[in-house]
XYZ file of C-alpha atoms in Angstrom:
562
model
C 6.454 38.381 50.455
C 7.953 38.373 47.080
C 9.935 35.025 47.534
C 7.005 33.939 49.033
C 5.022 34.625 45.736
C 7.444 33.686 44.087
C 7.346 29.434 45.948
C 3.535 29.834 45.180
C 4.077 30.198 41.417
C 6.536 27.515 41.599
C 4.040 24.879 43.633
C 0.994 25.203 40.352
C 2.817 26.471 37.678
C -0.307 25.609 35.621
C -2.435 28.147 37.578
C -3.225 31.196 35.275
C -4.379 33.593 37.975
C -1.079 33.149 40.160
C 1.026 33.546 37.306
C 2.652 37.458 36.400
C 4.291 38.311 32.771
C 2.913 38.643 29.365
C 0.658 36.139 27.829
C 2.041 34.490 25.101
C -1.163 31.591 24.524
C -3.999 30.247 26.030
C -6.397 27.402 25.684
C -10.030 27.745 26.110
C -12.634 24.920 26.611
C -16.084 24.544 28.602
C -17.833 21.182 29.817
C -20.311 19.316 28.437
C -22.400 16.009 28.759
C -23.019 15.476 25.030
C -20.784 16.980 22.158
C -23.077 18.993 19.605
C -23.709 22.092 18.482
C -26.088 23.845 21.621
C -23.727 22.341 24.250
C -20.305 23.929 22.857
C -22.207 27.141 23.821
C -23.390 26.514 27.411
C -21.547 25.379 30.143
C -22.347 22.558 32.454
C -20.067 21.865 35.374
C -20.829 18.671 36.159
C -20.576 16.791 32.337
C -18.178 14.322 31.693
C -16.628 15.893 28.863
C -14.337 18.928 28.115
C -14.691 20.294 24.743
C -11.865 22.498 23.368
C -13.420 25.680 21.506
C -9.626 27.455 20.913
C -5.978 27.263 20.868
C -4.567 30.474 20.409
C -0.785 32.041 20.548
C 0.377 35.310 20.081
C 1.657 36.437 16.273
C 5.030 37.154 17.420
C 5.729 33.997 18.914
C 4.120 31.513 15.919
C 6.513 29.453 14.550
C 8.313 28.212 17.560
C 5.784 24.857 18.458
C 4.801 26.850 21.513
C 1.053 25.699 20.417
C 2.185 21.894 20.291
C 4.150 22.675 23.941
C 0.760 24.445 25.415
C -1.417 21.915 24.330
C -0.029 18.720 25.571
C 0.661 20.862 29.186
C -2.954 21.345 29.147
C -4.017 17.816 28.598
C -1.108 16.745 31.103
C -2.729 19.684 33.576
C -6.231 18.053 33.014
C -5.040 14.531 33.944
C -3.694 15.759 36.745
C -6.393 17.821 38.205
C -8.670 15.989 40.897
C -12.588 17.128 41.063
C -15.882 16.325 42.148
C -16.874 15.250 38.875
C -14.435 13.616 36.862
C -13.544 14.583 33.187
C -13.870 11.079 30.917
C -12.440 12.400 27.947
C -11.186 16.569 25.689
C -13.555 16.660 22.396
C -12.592 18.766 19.951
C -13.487 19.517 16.014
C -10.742 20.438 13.564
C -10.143 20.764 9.802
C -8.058 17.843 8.313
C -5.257 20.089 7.679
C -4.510 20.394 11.487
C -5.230 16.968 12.068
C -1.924 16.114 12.492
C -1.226 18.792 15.266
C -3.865 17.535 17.937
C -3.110 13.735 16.907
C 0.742 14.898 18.349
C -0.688 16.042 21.394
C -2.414 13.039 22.294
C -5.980 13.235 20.676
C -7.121 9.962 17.761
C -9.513 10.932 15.083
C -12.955 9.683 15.804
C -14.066 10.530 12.023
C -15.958 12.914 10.212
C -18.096 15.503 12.933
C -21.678 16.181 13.044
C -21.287 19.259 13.904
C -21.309 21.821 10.942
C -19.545 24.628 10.657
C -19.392 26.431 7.519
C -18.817 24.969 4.025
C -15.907 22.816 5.607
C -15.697 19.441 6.581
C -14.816 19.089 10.440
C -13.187 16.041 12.243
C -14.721 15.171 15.499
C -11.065 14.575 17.908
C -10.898 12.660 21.088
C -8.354 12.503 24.189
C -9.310 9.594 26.695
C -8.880 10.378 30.320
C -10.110 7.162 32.152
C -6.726 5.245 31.618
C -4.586 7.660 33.891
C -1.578 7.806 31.676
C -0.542 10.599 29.446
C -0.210 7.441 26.859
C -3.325 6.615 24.766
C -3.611 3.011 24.080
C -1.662 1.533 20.945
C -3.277 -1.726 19.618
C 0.235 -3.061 18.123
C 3.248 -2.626 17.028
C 2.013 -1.809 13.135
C -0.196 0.889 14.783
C 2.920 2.452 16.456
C 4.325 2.734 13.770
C 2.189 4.577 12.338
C 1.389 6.644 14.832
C 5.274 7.457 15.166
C 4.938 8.549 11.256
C 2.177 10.817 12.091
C 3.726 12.107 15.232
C 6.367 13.042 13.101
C 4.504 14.752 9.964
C 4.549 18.476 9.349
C 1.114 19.184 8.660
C -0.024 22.625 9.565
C -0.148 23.776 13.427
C -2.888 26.172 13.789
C -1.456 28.066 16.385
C 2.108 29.361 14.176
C 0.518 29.701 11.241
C 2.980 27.236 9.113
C 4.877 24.074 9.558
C 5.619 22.998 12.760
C 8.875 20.578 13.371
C 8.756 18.415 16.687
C 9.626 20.039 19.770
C 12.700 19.067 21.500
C 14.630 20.225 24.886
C 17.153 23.132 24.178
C 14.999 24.725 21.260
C 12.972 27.764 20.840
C 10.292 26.409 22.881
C 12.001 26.091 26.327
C 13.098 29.789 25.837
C 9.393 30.781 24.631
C 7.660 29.205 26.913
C 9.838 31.094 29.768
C 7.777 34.105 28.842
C 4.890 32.387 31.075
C 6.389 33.176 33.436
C 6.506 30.034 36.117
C 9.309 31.948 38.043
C 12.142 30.933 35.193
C 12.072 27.474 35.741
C 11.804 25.360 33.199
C 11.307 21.896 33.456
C 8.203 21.894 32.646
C 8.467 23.343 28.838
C 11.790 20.579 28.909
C 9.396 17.584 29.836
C 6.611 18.126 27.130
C 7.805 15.199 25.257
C 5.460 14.263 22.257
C 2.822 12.074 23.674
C 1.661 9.022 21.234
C -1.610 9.506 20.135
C -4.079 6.726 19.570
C -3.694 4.509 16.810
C -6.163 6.069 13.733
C -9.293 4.074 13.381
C -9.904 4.284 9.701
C -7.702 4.487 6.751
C -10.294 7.362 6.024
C -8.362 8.847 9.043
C -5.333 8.072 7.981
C -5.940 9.920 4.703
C -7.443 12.810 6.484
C -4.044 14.793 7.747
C -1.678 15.584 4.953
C 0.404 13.531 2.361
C -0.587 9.650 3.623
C 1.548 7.163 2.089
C 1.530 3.662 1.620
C 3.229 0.606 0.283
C 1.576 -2.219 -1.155
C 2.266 -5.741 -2.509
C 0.227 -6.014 -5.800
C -0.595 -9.562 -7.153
C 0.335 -10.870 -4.099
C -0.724 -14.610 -2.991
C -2.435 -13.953 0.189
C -0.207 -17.395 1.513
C 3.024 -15.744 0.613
C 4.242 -13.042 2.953
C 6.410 -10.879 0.701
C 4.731 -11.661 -2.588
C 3.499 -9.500 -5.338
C 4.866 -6.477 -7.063
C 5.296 -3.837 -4.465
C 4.482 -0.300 -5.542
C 4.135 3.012 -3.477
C 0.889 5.367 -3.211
C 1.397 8.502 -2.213
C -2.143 10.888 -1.456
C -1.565 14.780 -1.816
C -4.017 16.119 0.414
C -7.638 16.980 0.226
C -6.685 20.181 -0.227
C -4.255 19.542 -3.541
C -5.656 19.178 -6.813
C -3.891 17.761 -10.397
C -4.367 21.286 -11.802
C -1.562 22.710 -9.764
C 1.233 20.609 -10.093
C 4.162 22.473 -11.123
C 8.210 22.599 -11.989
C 8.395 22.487 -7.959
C 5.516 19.861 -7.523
C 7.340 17.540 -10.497
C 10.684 17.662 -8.233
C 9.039 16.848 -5.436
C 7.355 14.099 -7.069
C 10.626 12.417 -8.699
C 12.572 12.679 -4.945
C 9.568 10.969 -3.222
C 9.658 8.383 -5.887
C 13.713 7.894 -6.129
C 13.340 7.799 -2.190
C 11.130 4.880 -2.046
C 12.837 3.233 -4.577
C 10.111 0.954 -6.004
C 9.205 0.114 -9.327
C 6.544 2.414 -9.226
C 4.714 5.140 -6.604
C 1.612 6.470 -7.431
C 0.521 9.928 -7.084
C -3.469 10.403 -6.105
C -5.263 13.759 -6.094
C -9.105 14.034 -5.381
C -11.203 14.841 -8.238
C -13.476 17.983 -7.707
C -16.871 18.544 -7.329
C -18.511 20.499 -9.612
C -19.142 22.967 -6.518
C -15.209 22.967 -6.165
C -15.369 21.588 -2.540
C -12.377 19.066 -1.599
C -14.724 16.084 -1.495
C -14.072 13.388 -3.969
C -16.083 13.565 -7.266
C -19.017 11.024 -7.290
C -20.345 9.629 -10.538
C -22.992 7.209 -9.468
C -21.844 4.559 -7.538
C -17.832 5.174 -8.413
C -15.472 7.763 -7.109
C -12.859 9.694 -9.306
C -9.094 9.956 -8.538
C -6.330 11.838 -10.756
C -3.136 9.680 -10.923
C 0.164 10.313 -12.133
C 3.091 7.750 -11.664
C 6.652 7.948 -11.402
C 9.599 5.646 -11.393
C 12.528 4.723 -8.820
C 14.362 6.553 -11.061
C 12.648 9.823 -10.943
C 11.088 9.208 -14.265
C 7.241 9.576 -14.895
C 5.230 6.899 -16.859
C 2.197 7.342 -18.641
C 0.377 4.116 -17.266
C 1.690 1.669 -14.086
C -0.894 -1.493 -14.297
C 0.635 -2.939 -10.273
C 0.668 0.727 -9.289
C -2.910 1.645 -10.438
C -4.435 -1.684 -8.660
C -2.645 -0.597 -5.449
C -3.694 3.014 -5.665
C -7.140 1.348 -6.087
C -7.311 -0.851 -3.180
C -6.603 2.201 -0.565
C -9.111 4.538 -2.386
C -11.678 1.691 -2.064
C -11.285 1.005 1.440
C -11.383 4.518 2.272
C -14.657 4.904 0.074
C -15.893 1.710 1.898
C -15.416 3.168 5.385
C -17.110 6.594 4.687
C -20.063 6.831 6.186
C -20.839 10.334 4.602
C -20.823 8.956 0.959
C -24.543 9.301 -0.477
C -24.332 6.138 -2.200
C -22.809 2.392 -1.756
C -19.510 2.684 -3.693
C -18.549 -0.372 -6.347
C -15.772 1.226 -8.419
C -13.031 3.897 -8.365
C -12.174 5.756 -11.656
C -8.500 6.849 -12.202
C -7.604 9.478 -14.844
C -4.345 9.155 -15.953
C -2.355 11.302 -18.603
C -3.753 9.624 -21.317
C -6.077 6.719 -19.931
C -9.061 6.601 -18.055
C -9.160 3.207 -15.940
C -11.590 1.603 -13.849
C -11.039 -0.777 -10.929
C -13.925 -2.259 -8.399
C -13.328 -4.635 -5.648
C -14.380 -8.263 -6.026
C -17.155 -9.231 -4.252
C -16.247 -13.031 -3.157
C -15.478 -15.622 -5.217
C -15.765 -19.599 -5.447
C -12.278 -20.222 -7.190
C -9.776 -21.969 -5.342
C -7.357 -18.921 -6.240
C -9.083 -16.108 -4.102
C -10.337 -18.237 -1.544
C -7.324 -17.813 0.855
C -7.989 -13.989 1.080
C -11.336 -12.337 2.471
C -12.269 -8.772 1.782
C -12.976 -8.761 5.527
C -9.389 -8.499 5.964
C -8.464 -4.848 6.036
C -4.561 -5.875 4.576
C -6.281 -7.380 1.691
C -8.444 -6.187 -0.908
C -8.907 -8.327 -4.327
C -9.079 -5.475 -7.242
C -10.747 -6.002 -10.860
C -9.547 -3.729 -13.492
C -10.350 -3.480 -17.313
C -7.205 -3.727 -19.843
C -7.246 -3.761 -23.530
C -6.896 -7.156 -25.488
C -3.718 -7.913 -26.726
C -3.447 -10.715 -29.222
C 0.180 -12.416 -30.267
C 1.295 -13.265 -33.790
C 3.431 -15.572 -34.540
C 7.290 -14.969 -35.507
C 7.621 -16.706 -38.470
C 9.746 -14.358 -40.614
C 13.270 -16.710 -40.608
C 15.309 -13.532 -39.762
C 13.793 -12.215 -37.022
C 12.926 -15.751 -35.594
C 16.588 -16.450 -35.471
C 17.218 -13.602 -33.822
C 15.234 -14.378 -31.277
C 16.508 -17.842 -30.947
C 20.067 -16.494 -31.370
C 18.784 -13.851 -28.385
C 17.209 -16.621 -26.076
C 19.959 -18.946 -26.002
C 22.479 -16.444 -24.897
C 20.205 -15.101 -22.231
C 18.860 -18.514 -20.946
C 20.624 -21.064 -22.424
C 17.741 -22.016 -24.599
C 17.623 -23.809 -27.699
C 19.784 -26.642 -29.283
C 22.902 -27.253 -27.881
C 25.028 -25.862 -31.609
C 22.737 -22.891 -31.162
C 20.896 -23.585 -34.638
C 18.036 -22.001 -35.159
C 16.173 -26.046 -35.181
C 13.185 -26.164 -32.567
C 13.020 -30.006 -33.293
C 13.784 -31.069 -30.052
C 14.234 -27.805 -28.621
C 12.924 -25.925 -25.281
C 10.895 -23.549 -27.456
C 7.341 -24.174 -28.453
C 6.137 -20.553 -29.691
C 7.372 -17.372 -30.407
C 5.197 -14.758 -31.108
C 4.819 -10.774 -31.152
C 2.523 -8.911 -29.460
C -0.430 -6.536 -31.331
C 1.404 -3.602 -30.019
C 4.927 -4.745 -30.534
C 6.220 -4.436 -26.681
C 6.561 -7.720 -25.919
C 8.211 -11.086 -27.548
C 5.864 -14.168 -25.867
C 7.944 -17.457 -25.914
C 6.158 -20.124 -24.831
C 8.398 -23.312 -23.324
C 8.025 -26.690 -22.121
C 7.458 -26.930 -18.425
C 10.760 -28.613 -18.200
C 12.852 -26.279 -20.085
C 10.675 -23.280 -17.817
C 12.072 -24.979 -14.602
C 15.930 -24.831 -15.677
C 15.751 -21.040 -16.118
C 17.294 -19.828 -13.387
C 17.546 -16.920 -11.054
C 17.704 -13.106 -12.621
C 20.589 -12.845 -10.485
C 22.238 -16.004 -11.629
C 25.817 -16.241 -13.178
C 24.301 -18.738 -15.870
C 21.983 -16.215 -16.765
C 22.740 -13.000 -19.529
C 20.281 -10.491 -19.443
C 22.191 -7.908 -21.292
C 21.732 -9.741 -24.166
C 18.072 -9.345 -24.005
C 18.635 -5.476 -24.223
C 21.398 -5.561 -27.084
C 19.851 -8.108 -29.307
C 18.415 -7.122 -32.361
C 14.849 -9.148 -32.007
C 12.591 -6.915 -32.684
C 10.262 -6.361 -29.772
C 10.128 -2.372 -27.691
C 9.635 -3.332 -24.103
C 10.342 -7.374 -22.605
C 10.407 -10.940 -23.227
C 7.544 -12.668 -21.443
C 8.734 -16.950 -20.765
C 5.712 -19.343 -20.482
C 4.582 -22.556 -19.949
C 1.461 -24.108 -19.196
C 0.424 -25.972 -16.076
C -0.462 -29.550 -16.287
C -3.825 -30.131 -13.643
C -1.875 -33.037 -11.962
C 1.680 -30.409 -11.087
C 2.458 -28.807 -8.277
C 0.563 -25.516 -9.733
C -2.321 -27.511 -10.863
C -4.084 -28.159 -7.536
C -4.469 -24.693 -6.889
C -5.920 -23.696 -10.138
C -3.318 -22.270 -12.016
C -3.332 -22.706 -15.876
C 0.066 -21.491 -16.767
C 3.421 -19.787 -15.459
C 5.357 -17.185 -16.693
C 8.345 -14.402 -16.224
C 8.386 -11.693 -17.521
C 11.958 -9.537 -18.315
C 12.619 -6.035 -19.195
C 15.887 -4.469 -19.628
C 15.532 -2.084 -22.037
C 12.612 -0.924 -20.245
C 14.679 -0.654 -17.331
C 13.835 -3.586 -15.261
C 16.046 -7.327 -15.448
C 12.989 -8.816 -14.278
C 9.628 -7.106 -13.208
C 8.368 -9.297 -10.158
C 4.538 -9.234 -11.468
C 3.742 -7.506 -14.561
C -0.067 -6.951 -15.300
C 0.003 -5.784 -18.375
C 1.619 -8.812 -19.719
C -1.470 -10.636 -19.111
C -3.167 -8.513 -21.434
C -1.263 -10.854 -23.427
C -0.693 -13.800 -21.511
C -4.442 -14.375 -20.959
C -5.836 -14.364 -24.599
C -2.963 -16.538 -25.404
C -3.424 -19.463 -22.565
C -7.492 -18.461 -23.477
C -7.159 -19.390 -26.975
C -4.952 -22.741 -26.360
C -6.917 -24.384 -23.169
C -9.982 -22.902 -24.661
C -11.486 -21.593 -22.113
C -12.584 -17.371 -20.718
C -11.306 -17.440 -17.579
C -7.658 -18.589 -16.951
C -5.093 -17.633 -13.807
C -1.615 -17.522 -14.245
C 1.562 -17.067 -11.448
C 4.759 -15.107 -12.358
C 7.274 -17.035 -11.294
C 9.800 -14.532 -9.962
C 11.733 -14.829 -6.746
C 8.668 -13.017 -5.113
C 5.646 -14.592 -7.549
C 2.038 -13.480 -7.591
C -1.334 -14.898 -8.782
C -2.792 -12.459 -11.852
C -7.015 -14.040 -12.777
C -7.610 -13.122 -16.625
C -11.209 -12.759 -17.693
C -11.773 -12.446 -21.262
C -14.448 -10.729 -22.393
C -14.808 -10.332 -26.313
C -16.895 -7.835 -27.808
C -17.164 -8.929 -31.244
C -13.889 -7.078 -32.145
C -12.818 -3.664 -33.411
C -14.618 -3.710 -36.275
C -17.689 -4.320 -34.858
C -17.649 -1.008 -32.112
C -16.999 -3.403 -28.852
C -13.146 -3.976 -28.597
C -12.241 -7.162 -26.936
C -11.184 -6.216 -23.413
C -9.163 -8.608 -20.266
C -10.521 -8.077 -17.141
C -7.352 -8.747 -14.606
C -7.970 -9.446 -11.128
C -5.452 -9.135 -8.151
C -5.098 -9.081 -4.546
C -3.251 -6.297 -2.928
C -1.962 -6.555 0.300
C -1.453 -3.630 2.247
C 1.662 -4.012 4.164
C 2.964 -0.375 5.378
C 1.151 3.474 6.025
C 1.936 6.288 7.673
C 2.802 9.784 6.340
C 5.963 11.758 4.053
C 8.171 13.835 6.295
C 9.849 15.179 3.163
């Protein structure tokens, strides 16, 4: 009779009343025909949907993924089960810090839930039934991949309590689950692989579960594949906040930053309510970030101009797709250490410029952002401008051929400082512009950039202007330019925004006109759209300001495993 038990146990293993031995966790769930608040107490045999009210596992046996196992045996058991009326789809509602634990059992997040309970926001989670396959559908390849990330994360797990690392055969969780006691076999706890869940639907989603990352090309040209200054943005959480970053939290911070090993990554933490809830902060029609920035080399910089405009298109789009926000949003506000910056997304355009890239692509986003005016004067003291000619030919090769300090029928048309006194502006002809050659180039010396004794703080921006008949021309660009900074760390910067705080009053000024676009002409190049607007001047209370417009391209997301 025992043995005979004993075969019966080992035919339905997933059959609670046949099974003997201590419970360790359970599941709990009633159906429904319509997910809401009055049917998650009733219920109805015959609706199409199962909604999950509870995982649960015993104290003593948290922290071994047993909740993870138990939960994708359940979903597997549902499949599996054949009745009168089928079961379409498991509902359930979670908080966004256990997101991450139902998406690795097979559930996508639907979005935010109607369903309220408490002060909280809940996420409404869905686990399709109707294919038959223990695999929900994966749009592409991109969406894999960042389902894989998520699969992968180590959000919270409700059931242990802490961090839960994926499951694998020959850990805790074969032994642990043995204490259900399916007559000590255990293929079954072996087999609960981690089944993919669906891709996210929203980068709202995406931003929902943990510490989302993201890498994206700013300045790009929407034609170019691979253009634009890539920069990293990393978001902490809606349960994180600026105020407690720490010794630990700065660490952290630097070893994400040295891992991506990008120019820049960008930090983001949600500003508060005034109510102290974890929803962003809402000021009219614009949402408020907190951003800190860091380095490839661990460092932390006061002010990234690529970074900020890639944090800002991923903050937009997420604003964009929220359909909880009480108002339409047009602008995101960043606070920085010591700058408060403000970036909107640009509503179409006419120019020739921005008309390859539609804000109806979700990859692309074109970002307007407000920089100070800086104006150039010219070098004109005899020492330091033959320094700088001294300093140019042995870095480029420009000049006259003795290496006087004669312009007559040089390469050089201008040479001028910056207000600020970071960067040296050389303006060349288009010829001489075109013989410059690689960074990486023998002919090239950019050491002597760094150990010249010009006097400039930060880089030497080369420039030329575009004639309307070259190869630029046609597709409105006014001038070109490079920008190189070694004693700021960098041979040469791939975009560099902040140079056309310079760069644009400059080409302004000389074609005479408020709007001009310029391409840095780097191996990867981008498009940078200046807009100046003056105010009357400093003295007069309305600083001049350049209003710099990119496109960012969104080209990789998922989530931080460190």
């Amino acid at each position: 009779q025992q043995q005979q038990q004993q075969q019966t146990q080992k035919a339905d293993p997933t059959d609670s009343m046949k099974m003997t031995g201590e419970i360790v966790g359970f599941v709990t769930g009633t159906r429904c025909s319509a997910f809401d608040v009055a049917s998650m107490a009733v219920h109805d045999p015959h609706g199409s949907m199962l909604a999950i009210h509870s995982v649960v596992v015993s104290g003593q046996y948290r922290r071994m993924g047993i909740g993870s196992a138990m939960l994708r045996e359940y979903v597997a058991s549902i499949r599996k089960r054949t009745v009168k009326t089928p079961i379409d789809k498991i509902v359930l509602i979670a908080k966004a810090d256990k997101l991450a634990f139902y998406v690795r059992a097979g559930f996508s997040v639907v979005g935010v839930s109607p369903i309220v309970h408490g002060r909280d926001t809940w996420y409404e989670c869905s686990c399709d039934l109707t294919g038959g396959s223990g695999l929900a559908g994966i749009a592409d390849l991109s969406a894999a991949a960042a389902d894989l990330a998520i699969t992968s994360t180590s959000c919270t797990d409700p059931t242990i309590g802490g961090h839960n690392s994926l499951d694998a055969p020959g850990s805790a969780v074969g032994s642990a689950c043995d204490k259900l006691s399916n007559g000590g076999d255990d293929t079954a706890a072996a087999s609960m692989k981690p089944s993919s869940g669906r891709a996210w639907s929203s980068l709202a989603s995406k931003m929902a579960c943990g510490k989302s990352c993201f890498i994206v090309d700013s300045f790009a040209d929407p034609s170019q594949p691979g253009s634009g200054n890539p920069a990293a943005v990393v978001y902490m959480g809606d349960a994180a906040s600026v105020e407690s970053v720490g010794e630990r939290e700065e660490a952290w911070m630097r070893t994400v930053a040295m891992e991506f090993s990008l120019s820049e990554t960008a930090f983001l933490w949600q500003r508060r309510r005034g109510d102290g809830s974890s929803s962003a902060l809402w000021s009219g029609d614009e949402v408020g970030y907190d951003i800190r920035y860091y380095t490839k080399g661990g460092n932390e910089v006061n002010l990234c101009g690529h970074a900020t405009l890639a944090a800002a298109s991923i903050v937009l789009r997420v604003a964009d797709e929220d359909s909880s926000r009480p108002t339409a949003v047009k602008g995101a506000v960043f606070y920085a250490k010591e700058d408060v910056l403000k970036a909107s997304v640009v509503e179409g355009s006419g120019d020739e410029t921005s008309s390859t890239c539609s804000n109806s692509d979700t990859t692309n986003t074109r970002i307007v952002m407000n920089f100070p005016w800086r104006s150039v004067g010219e070098v004109d003291d005899p020492a330091d401008k033959n320094a700088a000619l001294s300093m140019l030919q042995s870095a480029f090769g420009l000049g006259t051929s003795d290496g006087v300090a004669d312009t007559a029928n040089a390469d050089i048309l201008y040479i001028g400082l910056d207000s600020v006194g970071e960067d040296l502006l050389v303006e060349l002809t288009p010829d001489a512009f075109d013989r410059v050659g690689p960074t990486e180039s023998s002919l090239l010396d950019i050491a002597a950039l760094k150990t010249s004794d010009a006097k400039y703080s930060r880089g030497v921006i080369l420039c030329c202007r575009v004639s309307k008949d070259g190869k630029d021309g046609v597709r409105g660009i006014d001038f070109l330019s490079r920008f190189f900074g070694p004693k700021a760390g960098i041979d040469e910067d791939p975009v560099t925004g902040s140079a056309h705080c310079t760069l644009g009053p400059y080409f302004g000024a000389k074609i005479g006109r408020s709007r001009v676009v310029g391409r840095q002409a780097s191996s990867r190049g981008g498009i940078v759209e200046c807009v100046l607007i003056n105010g009357g001047g400093e003295g007069e209370g309305r600083p001049r300001r350049v209003s710099i417009t990119g496109t960012a391209v969104k080209t990789i997301c998922g989530n931080l495993l460190i």
